[in-house]
Amino acid sequence: MGSSFRRPLFLPFLLTILLYSICWTAQAYSNTLLLKSCNYQSKVSPGSQVAANIRRLVPELVSKAAVNGFAATTYGINKYKVYGRAQCRGDVSNAECRKCVAGAAQLLAKECPNMADIRIWYDYCFIRYSLENIIGKVDTDFGITDSTKQNVNDPEAFNKTLGGLFTKIESQALMPGNHKFLGTGQVKLSKSTTLYALVQCTEDLSPENCAGCLKFAVAFLPELCGNHTGCYWSCTTCLARYNLKKFFFPLNSTIILPN
């Protein structure tokens, strides 16, 4: 599903990041599998206590995320304890969220059986569980990236506008009472062209950790995607995305910047 590489980055919370480049074929409003990562070194015996705890944890993640759009929970004790996190994109309906997390769980059971360290991303949701305590902690060591292959005509003007839009929606995501840590916005570039952007953190992060995760994600996009007309970067605690095609559902809180 594309190429992978490691690159050292000199950021306080990041030593190394593994990025997957995948072809951007998803149309607006389609729920597409972006990446699944099964850590084969974490494989456990089907009859082990860890495997049993995973079988209890995953349905709980699915049921809670289907209702609330987010879940962070654990199952088991001591060295057998499994930590899990699941979240849907904040603009997605409850019905689509339910279908997404249920489908992700089914795929993991089929293709990553009895593994204690997994990540799976869809366009609408993701699931992560591990024997490591991941709850409330920023996780930017492992991420996925996706971009269009078309470049913008005026990179300097485009990047200036994009930077302003991201600043606005990052502030929106961190507003008190915005428990989803979601920010969306759009700005007209011309009569026929609109730029759309979205950021979001997982709900178990503190506002400070969310701000740090988003700052990293937004700053990293230019390095990943250059001057492409669309780009996406996500880890399992935050994401940042922009495109000239609308990719998120309408929200009353969407910011529209003046020309």
CSV table of N, CA, C and O in Angstrom, one decimal, residues 89-180:
chain,number,residue,atom,x,y,z
A,89,ARG,N,-14.1,10.6,13.2
A,89,ARG,CA,-14.0,12.0,12.9
A,89,ARG,C,-15.2,12.8,13.4
A,89,ARG,O,-16.3,12.3,13.2
A,90,GLY,N,-15.0,13.9,13.9
A,90,GLY,CA,-16.0,14.6,14.6
A,90,GLY,C,-17.2,15.1,13.8
A,90,GLY,O,-18.2,15.4,14.3
A,91,ASP,N,-17.0,15.2,12.5
A,91,ASP,CA,-18.1,15.6,11.6
A,91,ASP,C,-19.0,14.5,11.1
A,91,ASP,O,-20.0,14.7,10.4
A,92,VAL,N,-18.6,13.2,11.4
A,92,VAL,CA,-19.3,12.1,10.9
A,92,VAL,C,-20.5,11.7,11.8
A,92,VAL,O,-20.5,11.9,13.0
A,93,SER,N,-21.6,11.3,11.1
A,93,SER,CA,-22.8,11.0,11.9
A,93,SER,C,-22.6,9.7,12.8
A,93,SER,O,-21.7,8.9,12.6
A,94,ASN,N,-23.5,9.6,13.7
A,94,ASN,CA,-23.4,8.4,14.6
A,94,ASN,C,-23.6,7.1,13.9
A,94,ASN,O,-22.9,6.1,14.2
A,95,ALA,N,-24.4,7.1,12.9
A,95,ALA,CA,-24.6,5.9,12.1
A,95,ALA,C,-23.4,5.5,11.3
A,95,ALA,O,-23.0,4.3,11.3
A,96,GLU,N,-22.7,6.5,10.7
A,96,GLU,CA,-21.5,6.2,9.9
A,96,GLU,C,-20.4,5.8,10.9
A,96,GLU,O,-19.5,5.0,10.6
A,97,CYS,N,-20.3,6.5,12.1
A,97,CYS,CA,-19.3,6.1,13.1
A,97,CYS,C,-19.5,4.7,13.5
A,97,CYS,O,-18.5,3.9,13.6
A,98,ARG,N,-20.7,4.3,13.8
A,98,ARG,CA,-21.0,2.9,14.2
A,98,ARG,C,-20.5,1.9,13.2
A,98,ARG,O,-19.9,0.9,13.5
A,99,LYS,N,-20.8,2.2,11.9
A,99,LYS,CA,-20.4,1.3,10.9
A,99,LYS,C,-18.9,1.2,10.7
A,99,LYS,O,-18.3,0.1,10.5
A,100,CYS,N,-18.3,2.4,10.9
A,100,CYS,CA,-16.8,2.4,10.7
A,100,CYS,C,-16.1,1.6,11.8
A,100,CYS,O,-15.2,0.8,11.5
A,101,VAL,N,-16.4,1.9,13.0
A,101,VAL,CA,-15.7,1.2,14.1
A,101,VAL,C,-16.0,-0.3,14.1
A,101,VAL,O,-15.1,-1.1,14.4
A,102,ALA,N,-17.2,-0.7,13.8
A,102,ALA,CA,-17.6,-2.1,13.8
A,102,ALA,C,-16.8,-2.8,12.6
A,102,ALA,O,-16.3,-3.9,12.8
A,103,GLY,N,-16.7,-2.1,11.5
A,103,GLY,CA,-16.0,-2.7,10.4
A,103,GLY,C,-14.5,-2.8,10.6
A,103,GLY,O,-13.9,-3.8,10.2
A,104,ALA,N,-14.0,-1.8,11.3
A,104,ALA,CA,-12.6,-1.8,11.6
A,104,ALA,C,-12.3,-3.0,12.6
A,104,ALA,O,-11.3,-3.7,12.4
A,105,ALA,N,-13.1,-3.2,13.6
A,105,ALA,CA,-12.9,-4.3,14.5
A,105,ALA,C,-13.0,-5.6,13.8
A,105,ALA,O,-12.2,-6.5,14.1
A,106,GLN,N,-13.9,-5.8,12.9
A,106,GLN,CA,-14.0,-7.1,12.2
A,106,GLN,C,-12.8,-7.3,11.3
A,106,GLN,O,-12.3,-8.5,11.3
A,107,LEU,N,-12.3,-6.3,10.7
A,107,LEU,CA,-11.1,-6.5,9.9
A,107,LEU,C,-9.9,-6.8,10.7
A,107,LEU,O,-9.1,-7.7,10.4
A,108,LEU,N,-9.8,-6.2,11.9
A,108,LEU,CA,-8.6,-6.5,12.8
A,108,LEU,C,-8.7,-8.0,13.3
A,108,LEU,O,-7.7,-8.7,13.4
A,109,ALA,N,-9.9,-8.4,13.6
A,109,ALA,CA,-10.1,-9.8,14.1
A,109,ALA,C,-9.7,-10.8,13.0
A,109,ALA,O,-9.1,-11.9,13.3
A,110,LYS,N,-9.9,-10.4,11.8
A,110,LYS,CA,-9.6,-11.3,10.6
A,110,LYS,C,-8.1,-11.3,10.3
A,110,LYS,O,-7.5,-12.3,10.0
A,111,GLU,N,-7.6,-10.1,10.2
A,111,GLU,CA,-6.2,-9.9,9.6
A,111,GLU,C,-5.1,-9.7,10.7
A,111,GLU,O,-3.9,-9.8,10.3
A,112,CYS,N,-5.5,-9.4,11.9
A,112,CYS,CA,-4.5,-9.2,13.0
A,112,CYS,C,-4.9,-10.0,14.2
A,112,CYS,O,-4.9,-9.5,15.3
A,113,PRO,N,-5.1,-11.3,14.0
A,113,PRO,CA,-5.6,-12.1,15.1
A,113,PRO,C,-4.6,-12.3,16.2
A,113,PRO,O,-3.4,-12.5,15.9
A,114,ASN,N,-5.0,-12.1,17.5
A,114,ASN,CA,-4.2,-12.4,18.6
A,114,ASN,C,-2.9,-11.6,18.6
A,114,ASN,O,-1.8,-12.0,19.1
A,115,MET,N,-3.0,-10.3,18.2
A,115,MET,CA,-1.9,-9.4,18.2
A,115,MET,C,-2.2,-8.3,19.2
A,115,MET,O,-3.3,-7.8,19.2
A,116,ALA,N,-1.3,-8.0,20.1
A,116,ALA,CA,-1.5,-7.1,21.2
A,116,ALA,C,-1.1,-5.6,20.9
A,116,ALA,O,-1.2,-4.7,21.7
A,117,ASP,N,-0.7,-5.4,19.6
A,117,ASP,CA,-0.3,-4.0,19.3
A,117,ASP,C,-0.8,-3.7,17.8
A,117,ASP,O,-0.1,-4.2,16.9
A,118,ILE,N,-1.8,-3.0,17.7
A,118,ILE,CA,-2.4,-2.8,16.4
A,118,ILE,C,-2.8,-1.3,16.2
A,118,ILE,O,-3.1,-0.6,17.2
A,119,ARG,N,-2.9,-0.9,15.0
A,119,ARG,CA,-3.5,0.4,14.6
A,119,ARG,C,-4.2,0.2,13.3
A,119,ARG,O,-3.7,-0.5,12.4
A,120,ILE,N,-5.4,0.8,13.2
A,120,ILE,CA,-6.1,0.8,11.9
A,120,ILE,C,-6.8,2.1,11.7
A,120,ILE,O,-7.4,2.7,12.6
A,121,TRP,N,-6.6,2.7,10.5
A,121,TRP,CA,-7.2,4.0,10.1
A,121,TRP,C,-8.2,3.8,9.0
A,121,TRP,O,-7.8,3.2,7.9
A,122,TYR,N,-9.3,4.3,9.1
A,122,TYR,CA,-10.3,4.6,8.0
A,122,TYR,C,-10.4,6.1,7.9
A,122,TYR,O,-9.9,6.9,8.7
A,123,ASP,N,-11.0,6.5,6.8
A,123,ASP,CA,-11.3,8.0,6.6
A,123,ASP,C,-12.1,8.5,7.8
A,123,ASP,O,-12.0,9.6,8.2
A,124,TYR,N,-13.1,7.7,8.2
A,124,TYR,CA,-14.0,8.1,9.3
A,124,TYR,C,-13.6,7.8,10.7
A,124,TYR,O,-14.2,8.3,11.6
A,125,CYS,N,-12.7,6.9,10.9
A,125,CYS,CA,-12.4,6.4,12.3
A,125,CYS,C,-11.1,5.7,12.4
A,125,CYS,O,-10.5,5.4,11.3
A,126,PHE,N,-10.7,5.4,13.6
A,126,PHE,CA,-9.5,4.6,13.8
A,126,PHE,C,-9.7,3.8,15.1
A,126,PHE,O,-10.4,4.2,16.0
A,127,ILE,N,-8.9,2.7,15.2
A,127,ILE,CA,-8.8,2.0,16.5
A,127,ILE,C,-7.4,1.7,16.8
A,127,ILE,O,-6.6,1.4,15.9
A,128,ARG,N,-7.0,1.8,18.0
A,128,ARG,CA,-5.6,1.5,18.5
A,128,ARG,C,-5.7,0.7,19.8
A,128,ARG,O,-6.4,1.2,20.7
A,129,TYR,N,-5.0,-0.4,19.9
A,129,TYR,CA,-4.8,-0.9,21.3
A,129,TYR,C,-3.5,-1.5,21.4
A,129,TYR,O,-2.8,-1.8,20.4
A,130,SER,N,-3.0,-1.6,22.7
A,130,SER,CA,-1.6,-2.0,23.0
A,130,SER,C,-1.5,-2.4,24.4
A,130,SER,O,-2.4,-2.1,25.3
A,131,LEU,N,-0.4,-3.1,24.8
A,131,LEU,CA,-0.1,-3.4,26.1
A,131,LEU,C,0.6,-2.2,26.8
A,131,LEU,O,0.7,-2.2,28.0
A,132,GLU,N,0.9,-1.2,26.0
A,132,GLU,CA,1.5,0.0,26.6
A,132,GLU,C,0.4,1.0,26.9
A,132,GLU,O,-0.6,1.0,26.2
A,133,ASN,N,0.5,1.7,28.0
A,133,ASN,CA,-0.5,2.7,28.3
A,133,ASN,C,-0.5,3.9,27.4
A,133,ASN,O,0.4,4.7,27.4
A,134,ILE,N,-1.5,3.9,26.5
A,134,ILE,CA,-1.5,4.9,25.4
A,134,ILE,C,-2.5,6.0,25.8
A,134,ILE,O,-2.6,7.1,25.1
A,135,ILE,N,-3.3,5.9,26.8
A,135,ILE,CA,-4.4,6.8,27.1
A,135,ILE,C,-3.9,8.1,27.7
A,135,ILE,O,-3.1,8.1,28.6
A,136,GLY,N,-4.3,9.2,27.0
A,136,GLY,CA,-3.9,10.5,27.5
A,136,GLY,C,-2.6,11.0,27.0
A,136,GLY,O,-2.1,12.1,27.4
A,137,LYS,N,-1.9,10.1,26.3
A,137,LYS,CA,-0.5,10.4,25.8
A,137,LYS,C,-0.5,10.7,24.3
A,137,LYS,O,-1.1,10.0,23.5
A,138,VAL,N,0.3,11.7,24.0
A,138,VAL,CA,0.5,12.1,22.6
A,138,VAL,C,1.3,11.0,21.9
A,138,VAL,O,2.3,10.5,22.4
A,139,ASP,N,0.9,10.6,20.7
A,139,ASP,CA,1.5,9.5,20.0
A,139,ASP,C,1.7,10.0,18.5
A,139,ASP,O,0.9,9.9,17.7
A,140,THR,N,2.9,10.6,18.3
A,140,THR,CA,3.3,11.0,17.0
A,140,THR,C,4.4,10.2,16.4
A,140,THR,O,4.9,10.5,15.3
A,141,ASP,N,4.8,9.1,17.0
A,141,ASP,CA,5.9,8.3,16.5
A,141,ASP,C,5.5,7.5,15.3
A,141,ASP,O,6.4,7.0,14.6
A,142,PHE,N,4.3,7.3,15.1
A,142,PHE,CA,3.8,6.5,14.0
A,142,PHE,C,2.6,7.2,13.3
A,142,PHE,O,1.6,7.5,14.0
A,143,GLY,N,2.8,7.5,12.1
A,143,GLY,CA,1.7,8.3,11.4
A,143,GLY,C,1.5,7.8,10.0
A,143,GLY,O,2.3,7.1,9.4
A,144,ILE,N,0.4,8.3,9.4
A,144,ILE,CA,0.2,8.1,8.0
A,144,ILE,C,0.0,9.4,7.2
A,144,ILE,O,-0.4,10.4,7.8
A,145,THR,N,0.5,9.4,6.0
A,145,THR,CA,0.3,10.6,5.2
A,145,THR,C,-0.3,10.2,3.8
A,145,THR,O,-0.1,9.1,3.3
A,146,ASP,N,-0.9,11.1,3.2
A,146,ASP,CA,-1.6,10.9,2.0
A,146,ASP,C,-1.7,12.3,1.3
A,146,ASP,O,-1.9,13.3,2.0
A,147,SER,N,-1.5,12.3,0.0
A,147,SER,CA,-1.6,13.6,-0.7
A,147,SER,C,-2.1,13.5,-2.1
A,147,SER,O,-1.9,12.4,-2.7
A,148,THR,N,-2.6,14.6,-2.7
A,148,THR,CA,-2.8,14.6,-4.1
A,148,THR,C,-1.5,14.8,-4.8
A,148,THR,O,-0.5,15.1,-4.2
A,149,LYS,N,-1.5,14.6,-6.1
A,149,LYS,CA,-0.2,14.7,-6.8
A,149,LYS,C,-0.1,16.0,-7.6
A,149,LYS,O,0.8,16.3,-8.3
A,150,GLN,N,-1.2,16.8,-7.6
A,150,GLN,CA,-1.3,18.1,-8.3
A,150,GLN,C,-0.8,19.2,-7.5
A,150,GLN,O,-1.1,19.3,-6.3
A,151,ASN,N,0.0,20.1,-8.1
A,151,ASN,CA,0.6,21.3,-7.3
A,151,ASN,C,-0.3,22.5,-7.6
A,151,ASN,O,-1.0,22.6,-8.6
A,152,VAL,N,-0.3,23.4,-6.6
A,152,VAL,CA,-1.0,24.6,-6.7
A,152,VAL,C,-0.3,25.6,-7.6
A,152,VAL,O,0.9,25.4,-7.9
A,153,ASN,N,-1.0,26.6,-8.2
A,153,ASN,CA,-0.4,27.5,-9.2
A,153,ASN,C,0.5,28.5,-8.5
A,153,ASN,O,1.5,28.9,-9.1
A,154,ASP,N,0.1,29.0,-7.3
A,154,ASP,CA,0.8,30.1,-6.7
A,154,ASP,C,1.1,29.6,-5.2
A,154,ASP,O,0.4,29.9,-4.3
A,155,PRO,N,2.2,28.9,-5.0
A,155,PRO,CA,2.5,28.3,-3.7
A,155,PRO,C,2.6,29.3,-2.6
A,155,PRO,O,2.1,29.1,-1.5
A,156,GLU,N,3.2,30.4,-2.8
A,156,GLU,CA,3.4,31.4,-1.8
A,156,GLU,C,2.0,31.9,-1.3
A,156,GLU,O,1.8,32.0,0.0
A,157,ALA,N,1.2,32.3,-2.2
A,157,ALA,CA,-0.2,32.8,-1.8
A,157,ALA,C,-1.0,31.7,-1.1
A,157,ALA,O,-1.7,31.9,-0.1
A,158,PHE,N,-0.9,30.5,-1.7
A,158,PHE,CA,-1.7,29.4,-1.2
A,158,PHE,C,-1.3,29.0,0.2
A,158,PHE,O,-2.1,28.9,1.1
A,159,ASN,N,0.0,28.9,0.4
A,159,ASN,CA,0.5,28.5,1.8
A,159,ASN,C,0.2,29.6,2.8
A,159,ASN,O,0.0,29.3,4.0
A,160,LYS,N,0.2,30.9,2.4
A,160,LYS,CA,-0.1,31.9,3.4
A,160,LYS,C,-1.6,31.8,3.8
A,160,LYS,O,-1.9,31.9,5.0
A,161,THR,N,-2.5,31.6,2.8
A,161,THR,CA,-3.9,31.4,3.1
A,161,THR,C,-4.2,30.2,3.9
A,161,THR,O,-4.9,30.2,4.9
A,162,LEU,N,-3.5,29.1,3.6
A,162,LEU,CA,-3.6,27.8,4.3
A,162,LEU,C,-3.2,28.0,5.7
A,162,LEU,O,-3.8,27.5,6.7
A,163,GLY,N,-2.1,28.7,5.9
A,163,GLY,CA,-1.6,28.9,7.3
A,163,GLY,C,-2.6,29.6,8.1
A,163,GLY,O,-2.8,29.3,9.3
A,164,GLY,N,-3.2,30.7,7.6
A,164,GLY,CA,-4.2,31.4,8.3
A,164,GLY,C,-5.4,30.6,8.6
A,164,GLY,O,-6.0,30.7,9.7
A,165,LEU,N,-5.8,29.8,7.7
A,165,LEU,CA,-7.0,28.9,7.9
A,165,LEU,C,-6.7,27.9,9.0
A,165,LEU,O,-7.5,27.7,9.9
A,166,PHE,N,-5.5,27.3,9.0
A,166,PHE,CA,-5.2,26.3,10.1
A,166,PHE,C,-5.1,27.0,11.4
A,166,PHE,O,-5.5,26.4,12.5
A,167,THR,N,-4.6,28.2,11.5
A,167,THR,CA,-4.5,28.9,12.8
A,167,THR,C,-5.9,29.1,13.3
A,167,THR,O,-6.1,28.9,14.5
A,168,LYS,N,-6.9,29.5,12.5
A,168,LYS,CA,-8.2,29.7,12.9
A,168,LYS,C,-8.9,28.4,13.4
A,168,LYS,O,-9.5,28.4,14.5
A,169,ILE,N,-8.7,27.3,12.7
A,169,ILE,CA,-9.4,26.1,13.1
A,169,ILE,C,-8.7,25.4,14.2
A,169,ILE,O,-9.3,24.6,15.0
A,170,GLU,N,-7.4,25.6,14.4
A,170,GLU,CA,-6.7,25.1,15.6
A,170,GLU,C,-7.3,25.8,16.8
A,170,GLU,O,-7.5,25.1,17.9
A,171,SER,N,-7.5,27.1,16.8
A,171,SER,CA,-8.1,27.8,17.9
A,171,SER,C,-9.5,27.3,18.2
A,171,SER,O,-9.9,27.2,19.3
A,172,GLN,N,-10.2,27.0,17.1
A,172,GLN,CA,-11.6,26.5,17.2
A,172,GLN,C,-11.6,25.1,18.0
A,172,GLN,O,-12.4,24.9,18.9
A,173,ALA,N,-10.6,24.3,17.6
A,173,ALA,CA,-10.5,23.0,18.2
A,173,ALA,C,-10.2,23.0,19.7
A,173,ALA,O,-10.7,22.2,20.4
A,174,LEU,N,-9.5,24.1,20.1
A,174,LEU,CA,-9.1,24.2,21.5
A,174,LEU,C,-10.0,25.1,22.3
A,174,LEU,O,-9.7,25.4,23.5
A,175,MET,N,-11.1,25.5,21.7
A,175,MET,CA,-12.0,26.4,22.5
A,175,MET,C,-12.6,25.6,23.7
A,175,MET,O,-12.9,24.4,23.5
A,176,PRO,N,-12.8,26.2,24.8
A,176,PRO,CA,-13.4,25.5,26.0
A,176,PRO,C,-14.8,25.0,25.6
A,176,PRO,O,-15.6,25.7,24.9
A,177,GLY,N,-15.1,23.8,26.0
A,177,GLY,CA,-16.4,23.2,25.7
A,177,GLY,C,-16.4,22.4,24.4
A,177,GLY,O,-17.4,21.7,24.1
A,178,ASN,N,-15.4,22.5,23.6
A,178,ASN,CA,-15.3,21.7,22.4
A,178,ASN,C,-14.6,20.4,22.7
A,178,ASN,O,-13.4,20.2,22.5
A,179,HIS,N,-15.4,19.5,23.3
A,179,HIS,CA,-14.9,18.2,23.8
A,179,HIS,C,-14.3,17.3,22.7
A,179,HIS,O,-13.5,16.4,22.9
A,180,LYS,N,-14.8,17.5,21.5
A,180,LYS,CA,-14.3,16.7,20.3
A,180,LYS,C,-12.9,17.2,19.8
A,180,LYS,O,-12.3,16.5,19.0
